[in-house]
């Protein structure tokens, strides 16, 4: 895999180890779709290269990046607080949210994690056409927008 992007994280074990996530160069498949290889070294179960496939090269790269973020965030190591990364300057770090938009009903849902299980929301707060779903520990799970066309930023409506 010819790497176009790489990120190194630290696994807080004794001794500490590195976890390396890499994205490869997208390539055209025989059927017209595009694929983008990715790999995560240092996490159990991720010892081999995988790929994300989309309608174009950009979509394939975006899907590969989303898969890497979801795999890292959903890993046992991350849930146990063992996976750490260096903070970006100013303390900011990009995070993935997952957006689904039903244009016909003009409703969008912005989820803070890849999947929310039915019944996982322990509490909801409703205000001005927005529903906030909270988990049992008080963490924000997602946001539902009942007038998505108006409330959702233009860059999220692509």
MMTF fields as JSON, N, C-alpha, C and O atoms, coordinates in Angstrom:
{
  "mmtfVersion": "1.0.0",
  "mmtfProducer": "UNKNOWN",
  "numBonds": 631,
  "numAtoms": 632,
  "numGroups": 158,
  "numChains": 1,
  "numModels": 1,
  "chainsPerModel": [1],
  "groupsPerChain": [158],
  "chainIdList": ["A"],
  "bondAtomList": [4, 2, 8, 6, 12, 10, 16, 14, 20, 18, 24, 22, 28, 26, 32, 30, 36, 34, 40, 38, 44, 42, 48, 46, 52, 50, 56, 54, 60, 58, 64, 62, 68, 66, 72, 70, 76, 74, 80, 78, 84, 82, 88, 86, 92, 90, 96, 94, 100, 98, 104, 102, 108, 106, 112, 110, 116, 114, 120, 118, 124, 122, 128, 126, 132, 130, 136, 134, 140, 138, 144, 142, 148, 146, 152, 150, 156, 154, 160, 158, 164, 162, 168, 166, 172, 170, 176, 174, 180, 178, 184, 182, 188, 186, 192, 190, 196, 194, 200, 198, 204, 202, 208, 206, 212, 210, 216, 214, 220, 218, 224, 222, 228, 226, 232, 230, 236, 234, 240, 238, 244, 242, 248, 246, 252, 250, 256, 254, 260, 258, 264, 262, 268, 266, 272, 270, 276, 274, 280, 278, 284, 282, 288, 286, 292, 290, 296, 294, 300, 298, 304, 302, 308, 306, 312, 310, 316, 314, 320, 318, 324, 322, 328, 326, 332, 330, 336, 334, 340, 338, 344, 342, 348, 346, 352, 350, 356, 354, 360, 358, 364, 362, 368, 366, 372, 370, 376, 374, 380, 378, 384, 382, 388, 386, 392, 390, 396, 394, 400, 398, 404, 402, 408, 406, 412, 410, 416, 414, 420, 418, 424, 422, 428, 426, 432, 430, 436, 434, 440, 438, 444, 442, 448, 446, 452, 450, 456, 454, 460, 458, 464, 462, 468, 466, 472, 470, 476, 474, 480, 478, 484, 482, 488, 486, 492, 490, 496, 494, 500, 498, 504, 502, 508, 506, 512, 510, 516, 514, 520, 518, 524, 522, 528, 526, 532, 530, 536, 534, 540, 538, 544, 542, 548, 546, 552, 550, 556, 554, 560, 558, 564, 562, 568, 566, 572, 570, 576, 574, 580, 578, 584, 582, 588, 586, 592, 590, 596, 594, 600, 598, 604, 602, 608, 606, 612, 610, 616, 614, 620, 618, 624, 622, 628, 626],
  "bondOrderList": [1, 1, 1, 1, 1, 1, 1, 1, 1, 1, 1, 1, 1, 1, 1, 1, 1, 1, 1, 1, 1, 1, 1, 1, 1, 1, 1, 1, 1, 1, 1, 1, 1, 1, 1, 1, 1, 1, 1, 1, 1, 1, 1, 1, 1, 1, 1, 1, 1, 1, 1, 1, 1, 1, 1, 1, 1, 1, 1, 1, 1, 1, 1, 1, 1, 1, 1, 1, 1, 1, 1, 1, 1, 1, 1, 1, 1, 1, 1, 1, 1, 1, 1, 1, 1, 1, 1, 1, 1, 1, 1, 1, 1, 1, 1, 1, 1, 1, 1, 1, 1, 1, 1, 1, 1, 1, 1, 1, 1, 1, 1, 1, 1, 1, 1, 1, 1, 1, 1, 1, 1, 1, 1, 1, 1, 1, 1, 1, 1, 1, 1, 1, 1, 1, 1, 1, 1, 1, 1, 1, 1, 1, 1, 1, 1, 1, 1, 1, 1, 1, 1, 1, 1, 1, 1, 1, 1],
  "groupList": [{"groupName": "UNK", "atomNameList": ["N", "CA", "C", "O"], "elementList": ["N", "C", "C", "O"], "formalChargeList": [0, 0, 0, 0], "bondAtomList": [1, 0, 2, 1, 3, 2], "bondOrderList": [1, 1, 2], "singleLetterCode": "X", "chemCompType": "L-PEPTIDE LINKING"}],
  "groupTypeList": [0, 0, 0, 0, 0, 0, 0, 0, 0, 0, 0, 0, 0, 0, 0, 0, 0, 0, 0, 0, 0, 0, 0, 0, 0, 0, 0, 0, 0, 0, 0, 0, 0, 0, 0, 0, 0, 0, 0, 0, 0, 0, 0, 0, 0, 0, 0, 0, 0, 0, 0, 0, 0, 0, 0, 0, 0, 0, 0, 0, 0, 0, 0, 0, 0, 0, 0, 0, 0, 0, 0, 0, 0, 0, 0, 0, 0, 0, 0, 0, 0, 0, 0, 0, 0, 0, 0, 0, 0, 0, 0, 0, 0, 0, 0, 0, 0, 0, 0, 0, 0, 0, 0, 0, 0, 0, 0, 0, 0, 0, 0, 0, 0, 0, 0, 0, 0, 0, 0, 0, 0, 0, 0, 0, 0, 0, 0, 0, 0, 0, 0, 0, 0, 0, 0, 0, 0, 0, 0, 0, 0, 0, 0, 0, 0, 0, 0, 0, 0, 0, 0, 0, 0, 0, 0, 0, 0, 0],
  "groupIdList": [1, 2, 3, 4, 5, 6, 7, 8, 9, 10, 11, 12, 13, 14, 15, 16, 17, 18, 19, 20, 21, 22, 23, 24, 25, 26, 27, 28, 29, 30, 31, 32, 33, 34, 35, 36, 37, 38, 39, 40, 41, 42, 43, 44, 45, 46, 47, 48, 49, 50, 51, 52, 53, 54, 55, 56, 57, 58, 59, 60, 61, 62, 63, 64, 65, 66, 67, 68, 69, 70, 71, 72, 73, 74, 75, 76, 77, 78, 79, 80, 81, 82, 83, 84, 85, 86, 87, 88, 89, 90, 91, 92, 93, 94, 95, 96, 97, 98, 99, 100, 101, 102, 103, 104, 105, 106, 107, 108, 109, 110, 111, 112, 113, 114, 115, 116, 117, 118, 119, 120, 121, 122, 123, 124, 125, 126, 127, 128, 129, 130, 131, 132, 133, 134, 135, 136, 137, 138, 139, 140, 141, 142, 143, 144, 145, 146, 147, 148, 149, 150, 151, 152, 153, 154, 155, 156, 157, 158],
  "secStructList": [7, 7, 3, 3, 3, 3, 3, 3, 3, 3, 3, 7, 1, 1, 1, 7, 3, 3, 3, 3, 3, 3, 3, 3, 7, 7, 3, 3, 7, 6, 6, 1, 7, 3, 3, 3, 3, 3, 3, 3, 3, 1, 1, 6, 6, 7, 7, 1, 7, 3, 3, 3, 3, 3, 1, 1, 2, 2, 2, 2, 2, 2, 2, 2, 2, 2, 2, 2, 2, 2, 2, 2, 2, 2, 1, 2, 2, 2, 2, 6, 6, 7, 3, 3, 7, 7, 7, 7, 4, 4, 4, 7, 7, 7, 7, 7, 7, 3, 3, 3, 3, 3, 6, 6, 6, 6, 3, 3, 3, 3, 3, 1, 1, 1, 7, 7, 7, 6, 6, 7, 7, 7, 3, 3, 3, 3, 3, 6, 6, 3, 3, 3, 3, 3, 7, 6, 6, 1, 7, 3, 3, 3, 3, 3, 3, 6, 6, 2, 2, 2, 2, 1, 7, 4, 4, 4, 7, 7],
  "xCoordList": [0.852, 0.0, 0.895, 1.783, 0.647, 1.345, 0.6, -0.516, 1.206, 0.553, 0.479, 1.44, -0.699, -0.85, -1.076, -0.967, -1.391, -1.601, -1.325, -1.56, -0.821, -0.478, -0.627, -0.334, -1.086, -1.191, -0.713, -1.084, 0.115, 0.623, 0.015, 0.051, -0.547, -1.128, -0.321, 0.467, -0.521, 0.19, -0.783, -1.855, -0.395, -1.166, -0.536, 0.615, -1.285, -0.769, -0.738, -1.545, 0.192, 0.409, 1.807, 2.531, 2.188, 3.539, 4.289, 3.959, 5.249, 5.712, 4.738, 3.977, 4.763, 3.885, 4.198, 5.344, 3.152, 3.327, 2.701, 1.905, 3.071, 2.498, 1.368, 1.417, 0.356, -0.699, -0.605, -0.689, -0.431, -0.265, -1.439, -1.701, -2.141, -3.234, -2.741, -2.174, -2.959, -2.491, -3.583, -4.355, -3.63, -4.547, -3.692, -2.661, -4.135, -3.381, -3.951, -4.963, -3.275, -3.683, -4.934, -4.949, -5.994, -7.187, -6.883, -5.999, -7.636, -7.447, -8.788, -9.735, -8.848, -10.072, -10.217, -9.26, -11.44, -11.771, -12.246, -12.581, -12.273, -12.674, -14.111, -14.402, -15.004, -16.409, -16.715, -17.867, -15.725, -15.94, -15.911, -15.713, -16.105, -15.998, -14.533, -13.629, -14.321, -12.973, -12.812, -13.766, -11.605, -11.3, -10.11, -9.244, -10.095, -8.987, -8.548, -9.341, -7.295, -6.822, -6.515, -6.171, -6.646, -6.272, -5.802, -6.101, -5.062, -4.5, -4.307, -3.981, -4.509, -4.23, -3.306, -3.709, -2.097, -1.125, -1.05, -0.964, -1.083, -0.942, -2.22, -2.194, -3.351, -4.609, -4.927, -4.781, -5.354, -5.701, -6.83, -7.798, -6.703, -7.726, -7.566, -8.361, -6.571, -6.369, -5.034, -4.418, -4.585, -3.25, -3.138, -2.03, -4.243, -4.16, -4.779, -5.543, -4.436, -4.941, -6.409, -6.819, -7.186, -8.593, -8.816, -7.902, -10.024, -10.308, -11.741, -12.619, -11.95, -13.286, -13.543, -12.652, -14.754, -15.082, -16.221, -17.21, -16.062, -17.077, -17.255, -16.613, -18.134, -18.445, -17.31, -17.201, -16.475, -15.351, -14.161, -14.263, -13.036, -11.814, -11.944, -11.477, -12.577, -12.74, -13.636, -13.333, -14.743, -15.641, -14.925, -15.119, -14.111, -13.369, -12.413, -12.298, -11.727, -10.815, -11.612, -11.223, -12.728, -13.557, -14.069, -14.072, -14.501, -14.995, -13.879, -14.097, -12.696, -11.554, -11.207, -10.942, -11.209, -10.918, -11.982, -11.659, -13.242, -14.323, -14.184, -14.425, -13.798, -13.621, -12.476, -12.589, -11.392, -10.26, -10.665, -10.38, -11.327, -11.767, -12.721, -12.596, -13.677, -14.645, -13.955, -14.289, -13.003, -12.285, -11.466, -11.453, -10.788, -9.99, -10.895, -10.646, -11.94, -12.829, -13.596, -13.874, -13.937, -14.705, -13.875, -14.419, -12.566, -11.685, -11.745, -12.035, -11.466, -11.391, -10.382, -10.616, -9.274, -8.216, -8.703, -8.374, -9.483, -10.005, -11.051, -11.045, -11.955, -13.003, -12.412, -13.0, -11.258, -10.594, -9.696, -9.067, -9.631, -8.816, -7.329, -6.506, -6.977, -5.566, -4.974, -3.757, -5.82, -5.361, -5.281, -6.269, -4.124, -3.924, -3.264, -2.496, -3.579, -2.947, -2.446, -2.93, -1.481, -0.989, -2.061, -2.655, -2.304, -3.311, -2.789, -1.591, -3.691, -3.356, -3.047, -3.456, -2.336, -2.086, -3.389, -4.369, -3.408, -4.609, -5.581, -6.673, -5.202, -6.044, -7.196, -8.046, -7.244, -8.342, -7.941, -6.781, -8.929, -8.691, -9.96, -11.048, -9.843, -11.052, -11.669, -10.954, -12.99, -13.722, -14.793, -15.278, -15.148, -16.155, -17.532, -17.714, -18.504, -19.91, -20.565, -20.052, -21.677, -22.359, -23.711, -24.514, -23.956, -25.174, -26.039, -25.557, -27.314, -28.28, -29.363, -29.793, -29.803, -30.763, -31.849, -31.577, -33.07, -34.241, -34.802, -35.561, -34.429, -34.828, -36.339, -36.921, -36.972, -38.414, -39.177, -40.116, -38.761, -39.416, -38.713, -39.182, -37.566, -36.798, -36.346, -36.412, -35.882, -35.389, -33.957, -33.665, -33.084, -31.696, -31.34, -31.884, -30.42, -29.91, -28.393, -27.768, -27.818, -26.365, -25.955, -26.28, -25.24, -24.857, -23.398, -22.554, -23.109, -21.747, -20.917, -19.706, -21.577, -20.868, -21.5, -22.581, -20.833, -21.243, -22.654, -23.444, -22.989, -24.322, -24.874, -24.168, -26.143, -26.833, -27.863, -28.677, -27.825, -28.711, -30.068, -30.152, -31.134, -32.485, -32.569, -32.151, -33.101, -33.233, -32.001, -32.002, -30.951, -29.711, -29.865, -29.209, -30.741, -30.981, -31.802, -32.952, -31.195, -31.847, -32.663, -33.575, -32.319, -32.994, -32.992, -32.025, -34.07, -34.161, -34.525, -35.31, -33.932, -34.27, -34.767, -34.085, -35.963, -36.582, -36.693, -37.178, -36.228, -36.329, -36.279, -35.345, -37.269, -37.284, -36.947, -36.094, -37.596, -37.39, -36.11, -35.717, -35.447, -34.211, -34.399, -34.884, -34.008, -34.074, -32.653, -31.94, -32.247, -30.93, -31.124, -31.904, -30.415, -30.462, -29.224, -28.097, -29.446, -28.353, -28.351, -29.407, -27.152, -27.002, -27.146, -27.297, -27.097, -27.258, -26.213, -26.479, -25.017, -23.957, -23.969, -23.063, -25.007, -25.102, -24.424, -24.455, -23.805, -23.09, -24.068, -25.086, -23.754, -24.58, -24.398, -23.277, -25.487, -25.445, -25.721, -25.075, -26.69, -27.052, -28.022, -28.569, -28.228, -29.095, -30.022, -29.558, -31.332, -32.3, -32.803, -33.186, -32.797, -33.264, -34.531, -34.503, -35.647, -36.913, -37.08, -37.917, -36.326, -36.331, -34.895, -34.257, -34.404, -32.99, -32.568, -31.459, -33.422, -33.085, -32.691, -31.796, -33.346, -33.071, -31.969, -31.105, -31.985, -31.091, -29.705, -28.743, -29.604, -28.328, -27.447, -27.932, -26.169, -25.274, -25.192, -25.295, -25.011, -24.995, -23.97, -24.244, -22.794, -21.753, -22.141, -21.54, -23.127, -23.583, -24.729, -25.144, -25.241, -26.353, -25.877, -26.695, -24.602, -24.062, -24.466, -24.099],
  "yCoordList": [-1.176, 0.0, 1.236, 1.378, 2.124, 3.4, 4.373, 4.783, 4.748, 5.598, 7.048, 7.607, 7.646, 9.084, 9.833, 11.058, 9.094, 9.724, 8.701, 7.506, 9.189, 8.307, 9.069, 10.262, 8.361, 8.946, 7.913, 6.742, 8.354, 7.469, 7.856, 9.018, 6.86, 7.047, 6.212, 5.356, 6.465, 5.725, 4.835, 5.273, 3.59, 2.65, 2.664, 2.261, 3.126, 3.272, 1.923, 1.65, 1.106, -0.19, -0.172, 0.812, -1.226, -1.295, -2.41, -3.57, -2.159, -0.83, -0.236, -0.966, 1.09, 1.732, 1.223, 0.912, 1.146, 0.709, 1.74, 2.576, 1.67, 2.559, 1.866, 0.661, 2.637, 2.206, 3.14, 4.36, 2.563, 3.364, 3.12, 1.989, 4.199, 4.149, 4.786, 5.879, 4.097, 4.604, 4.488, 3.529, 5.481, 5.52, 5.433, 6.096, 4.608, 4.44, 5.25, 5.939, 5.147, 5.831, 5.163, 3.943, 5.937, 5.328, 4.835, 5.355, 3.82, 3.26, 2.849, 2.535, 2.857, 2.502, 0.981, 0.259, 0.51, -0.911, -1.191, -0.263, -2.448, -2.835, -2.408, -2.067, -2.422, -2.087, -0.602, -0.224, 0.251, 1.694, 2.359, 3.571, 1.584, 2.151, 2.415, 1.987, 3.128, 3.402, 2.789, 2.73, 2.334, 1.79, 2.52, 3.025, 2.562, 3.194, 2.241, 1.923, 1.778, 0.868, 1.613, 2.795, 0.901, 1.448, 0.313, -0.856, 0.678, -0.319, 0.296, 1.477, -0.511, -0.081, -1.131, -2.28, -0.755, -1.661, -1.358, -0.197, -2.4, -2.23, -2.505, -2.544, -2.701, -3.073, -4.52, -4.919, -5.29, -6.69, -6.762, -6.008, -7.662, -7.854, -6.991, -7.107, -6.138, -5.235, -5.477, -4.539, -6.708, -7.019, -7.005, -7.107, -6.883, -6.907, -5.659, -4.938, -5.426, -4.269, -4.485, -5.596, -3.417, -3.435, -2.329, -1.556, -2.244, -1.165, -0.692, -1.432, 0.559, 1.153, 1.489, 1.977, 1.23, 1.437, 2.438, 2.38, 3.358, 4.376, 4.651, 4.027, 5.594, 5.927, 6.681, 6.652, 7.348, 8.091, 8.023, 7.493, 8.558, 8.482, 9.251, 8.786, 10.426, 11.231, 10.516, 10.482, 9.941, 9.223, 8.021, 7.73, 7.323, 6.174, 6.609, 5.926, 7.735, 8.249, 8.658, 8.328, 9.377, 9.79, 8.586, 8.602, 7.542, 6.335, 5.62, 5.124, 5.559, 4.924, 5.675, 5.059, 7.002, 7.8, 7.582, 7.466, 7.524, 7.279, 5.898, 5.737, 4.908, 3.552, 3.508, 2.857, 4.189, 4.22, 4.907, 4.395, 6.061, 6.764, 5.903, 5.825, 5.256, 4.413, 3.216, 2.842, 2.62, 1.464, 1.864, 1.151, 2.993, 3.452, 3.803, 3.369, 4.588, 5.024, 3.856, 3.866, 2.859, 1.724, 0.587, -0.413, 0.723, -0.364, -0.533, 0.404, -1.737, -2.04, -1.107, -0.604, -0.892, -0.049, 1.377, 1.988, 1.908, 3.261, 3.32, 4.242, 2.332, 2.323, 2.191, 2.67, 1.547, 1.399, 2.589, 2.61, 3.58, 4.767, 4.539, 5.29, 3.514, 3.178, 3.789, 3.766, 4.333, 4.865, 6.379, 7.035, 6.93, 8.379, 8.937, 8.253, 10.189, 10.875, 12.222, 12.784, 12.716, 14.054, 15.054, 14.921, 16.026, 17.034, 17.962, 18.229, 18.435, 19.415, 20.749, 20.955, 21.653, 22.972, 23.639, 23.595, 24.246, 24.9, 23.945, 24.355, 22.664, 21.69, 21.165, 20.439, 21.513, 21.07, 19.81, 19.632, 18.929, 17.705, 17.377, 17.402, 17.066, 16.736, 15.435, 14.484, 15.397, 14.211, 13.914, 14.813, 12.67, 12.255, 12.259, 11.773, 12.809, 12.646, 12.001, 12.103, 11.349, 10.635, 11.29, 11.418, 11.704, 12.432, 11.627, 11.115, 11.521, 10.956, 12.003, 12.65, 12.163, 13.195, 12.621, 12.15, 12.662, 12.249, 13.513, 14.252, 13.751, 14.984, 15.066, 16.148, 13.916, 13.899, 14.413, 15.198, 13.961, 14.391, 15.581, 16.101, 16.01, 17.15, 16.954, 17.874, 15.726, 15.398, 14.873, 14.044, 15.359, 14.88, 14.391, 14.862, 13.441, 12.966, 13.019, 12.463, 13.689, 13.802, 12.972, 13.311, 11.886, 10.948, 11.154, 11.416, 11.035, 11.214, 9.933, 9.953, 8.816, 7.559, 6.809, 7.172, 5.771, 5.073, 4.514, 4.719, 3.825, 3.251, 3.513, 3.395, 3.867, 4.012, 2.896, 2.744, 2.127, 0.991, 1.481, 2.406, 0.851, 1.214, 1.112, 0.11, 2.133, 2.16, 2.68, 2.782, 3.01, 3.494, 4.904, 5.267, 5.694, 7.049, 6.954, 6.516, 7.367, 7.299, 8.557, 8.539, 9.665, 10.929, 11.76, 11.738, 12.491, 13.39, 14.791, 14.972, 15.771, 17.171, 17.727, 17.614, 18.331, 18.861, 20.375, 20.905, 21.066, 22.531, 23.028, 22.704, 23.81, 24.483, 23.566, 23.908, 22.421, 21.522, 20.723, 20.126, 20.699, 19.942, 18.98, 19.361, 17.725, 16.72, 16.263, 15.801, 16.393, 15.918, 14.583, 14.487, 13.544, 12.228, 12.042, 12.224, 11.679, 11.458, 10.006, 9.396, 9.456, 8.1, 8.065, 9.101, 6.861, 6.661, 7.362, 7.708, 7.583, 8.271, 9.773, 10.466, 10.294, 11.731, 12.209, 13.403, 11.297, 11.689, 11.936, 11.254, 12.914, 13.228, 12.147, 11.887, 11.516, 10.47, 11.027, 10.632, 11.951, 12.472, 13.621, 13.928, 14.259, 15.418, 15.207, 14.946, 15.319, 15.223, 16.615, 17.382, 16.933, 18.231, 18.018, 17.341, 18.587, 18.365, 19.274, 18.984, 20.347, 21.219, 21.303, 22.355, 20.178, 20.059, 21.054, 21.586, 21.312, 22.24, 23.606, 24.258, 24.039, 25.333, 25.254, 26.129, 24.215, 24.146, 23.569, 23.897, 22.714, 22.068, 22.98, 23.549, 23.125, 23.945, 23.412, 22.205, 24.292, 23.923, 22.832, 21.95, 22.87, 21.875, 20.481, 19.504, 20.353, 19.046, 18.529, 17.38, 19.352, 18.937, 18.45, 18.3, 18.199, 17.733, 16.307, 15.754],
  "zCoordList": [0.0, 0.0, 0.0, 0.841, -0.955, -1.009, -0.105, -0.425, 1.025, 2.022, 1.571, 1.043, 1.796, 1.551, 2.861, 2.906, 3.929, 5.236, 6.328, 6.15, 7.467, 8.58, 9.886, 9.962, 10.915, 12.252, 13.253, 13.177, 14.197, 15.233, 16.566, 16.969, 17.248, 18.574, 19.556, 19.156, 20.837, 21.866, 22.619, 23.037, 22.783, 23.577, 24.964, 25.127, 25.964, 27.324, 28.034, 28.923, 27.629, 28.264, 28.852, 28.7, 29.509, 30.065, 29.367, 29.61, 28.54, 28.105, 27.089, 26.454, 26.936, 25.944, 24.535, 24.211, 23.707, 22.322, 21.401, 21.829, 20.135, 19.144, 18.394, 18.151, 18.034, 17.132, 15.929, 16.074, 14.747, 13.538, 12.601, 12.193, 12.268, 11.298, 10.011, 10.028, 8.887, 7.601, 6.547, 6.53, 5.674, 4.541, 3.28, 3.169, 2.335, 1.096, -0.05, 0.084, -1.175, -2.398, -2.968, -3.133, -3.277, -3.872, -5.289, -5.968, -5.715, -7.05, -7.642, -6.921, -8.977, -9.683, -9.725, -10.003, -9.443, -9.547, -10.975, -11.711, -11.359, -12.712, -13.042, -14.189, -12.056, -12.297, -12.331, -12.545, -12.129, -12.157, -10.79, -10.702, -9.713, -8.368, -8.039, -8.758, -6.939, -6.458, -5.076, -4.3, -4.771, -3.45, -2.862, -3.576, -1.542, -0.826, 0.279, 1.165, 0.244, 1.288, 2.578, 2.567, 3.686, 4.986, 5.877, 5.634, 6.908, 7.806, 9.184, 9.307, 10.217, 11.585, 12.193, 12.369, 12.508, 13.134, 14.624, 15.025, 15.44, 16.881, 17.645, 18.875, 16.953, 17.59, 17.225, 16.069, 18.193, 17.943, 16.919, 17.001, 15.964, 14.952, 13.716, 12.783, 13.682, 12.542, 11.86, 11.353, 11.843, 11.341, 9.821, 9.293, 9.111, 7.658, 7.034, 7.675, 5.785, 5.054, 4.683, 4.347, 4.747, 4.358, 3.344, 3.057, 2.8, 1.856, 2.017, 2.461, 1.646, 1.594, 0.133, -0.564, -0.328, -1.734, -1.866, -1.134, -2.815, -3.047, -4.525, -5.37, -4.826, -6.213, -6.908, -8.134, -6.132, -6.696, -5.757, -4.651, -6.198, -5.393, -4.08, -3.04, -4.123, -2.909, -1.906, -0.713, -2.387, -1.482, -0.872, 0.308, -1.642, -1.114, -0.004, 1.014, -0.188, 0.846, 2.08, 3.2, 1.89, 3.022, 3.804, 5.035, 3.099, 3.763, 4.512, 5.618, 3.928, 4.605, 5.887, 6.919, 5.821, 7.012, 8.081, 9.263, 7.677, 8.632, 9.268, 10.464, 8.477, 9.002, 10.015, 11.053, 9.719, 10.651, 11.95, 13.033, 11.855, 13.07, 13.891, 15.114, 13.218, 13.922, 14.572, 15.696, 13.877, 14.43, 15.652, 16.655, 15.567, 16.706, 17.891, 19.016, 17.636, 18.712, 19.328, 20.527, 18.528, 19.024, 19.564, 20.032, 19.506, 19.955, 21.478, 22.222, 21.898, 23.336, 24.009, 25.108, 23.338, 23.896, 24.128, 25.144, 23.193, 23.346, 24.453, 25.269, 24.484, 25.521, 26.918, 27.888, 27.027, 28.324, 28.659, 29.716, 27.765, 28.014, 27.804, 28.328, 27.045, 26.834, 25.572, 25.386, 24.704, 23.435, 23.535, 23.866, 23.252, 23.396, 22.143, 21.465, 21.852, 20.731, 21.202, 22.184, 20.487, 20.782, 20.368, 19.298, 21.185, 20.865, 19.776, 19.685, 18.972, 17.944, 18.633, 19.776, 17.96, 18.545, 18.951, 18.207, 20.106, 20.6, 21.266, 21.657, 21.404, 22.076, 21.239, 21.755, 19.967, 19.105, 18.358, 17.987, 18.141, 17.393, 16.63, 17.205, 15.33, 14.579, 15.087, 15.403, 15.162, 15.586, 14.548, 13.862, 14.445, 13.486, 14.117, 15.233, 13.402, 13.742, 12.523, 11.409, 12.736, 11.664, 11.436, 12.36, 10.197, 9.874, 8.918, 7.908, 9.243, 8.3, 8.11, 9.065, 6.855, 6.544, 5.653, 4.549, 6.136, 5.38, 4.738, 5.365, 3.501, 2.813, 2.639, 2.712, 2.408, 2.174, 3.402, 3.274, 4.593, 5.832, 6.497, 7.509, 5.908, 6.404, 7.85, 8.665, 8.156, 9.492, 9.364, 8.502, 10.217, 10.228, 11.621, 12.62, 11.669, 12.955, 12.902, 11.999, 13.872, 13.984, 15.197, 16.335, 14.936, 15.983, 16.363, 15.506, 17.645, 18.136, 18.032, 18.247, 17.699, 17.514, 16.355, 15.89, 15.89, 14.676, 14.76, 13.838, 15.821, 15.956, 17.35, 18.351, 17.387, 18.658, 18.717, 17.807, 19.775, 19.946, 20.431, 21.239, 19.93, 20.372, 21.891, 22.472, 22.525, 23.974, 24.697, 25.923, 23.957, 24.579, 25.145, 26.121, 24.52, 25.019, 26.301, 26.288, 27.397, 28.704, 28.996, 29.822, 28.298, 28.557, 27.291, 26.53, 27.061, 25.921, 26.395, 27.326, 25.73, 25.981, 24.653, 23.634, 24.663, 23.451, 23.567, 24.566, 22.51, 22.488, 21.053, 20.319, 20.643, 19.346, 18.17, 17.351, 18.075, 16.947, 16.994, 15.991, 18.144, 18.319, 19.485, 20.55, 19.267, 20.33, 20.632, 19.741, 21.884, 22.325, 23.028, 23.975, 22.568, 23.191, 24.064, 23.605, 25.33, 26.274, 26.729, 26.897, 26.926, 27.431, 28.937, 29.585, 29.49, 30.924, 31.762, 32.913, 31.208, 31.933, 31.741, 32.202, 31.05, 30.825, 29.56, 29.261, 28.798, 27.584, 26.438, 26.325, 25.591, 24.432, 23.386, 22.948, 22.981, 21.962, 20.571, 19.6, 20.474, 19.173, 19.255, 20.315, 18.102, 17.989, 16.799, 15.689, 17.022, 15.932, 15.593, 16.477, 14.307, 13.823, 13.017, 11.989, 13.469, 12.773, 11.557, 10.702, 11.449, 10.272, 9.762, 9.823, 9.261, 8.89, 7.825, 7.885, 6.859, 5.776, 6.329, 5.791, 7.389, 8.002, 9.045, 9.098, 9.877, 11.026, 10.748, 11.442, 9.735, 9.454, 8.59, 7.612, 8.932, 8.12, 6.689, 6.469, 5.733, 4.314, 4.008, 3.193, 4.641, 4.334, 4.807, 4.36, 5.696, 6.144, 5.274, 5.427, 4.372, 3.517, 2.162, 1.254, 1.992, 0.71, 0.43, -0.607]
}
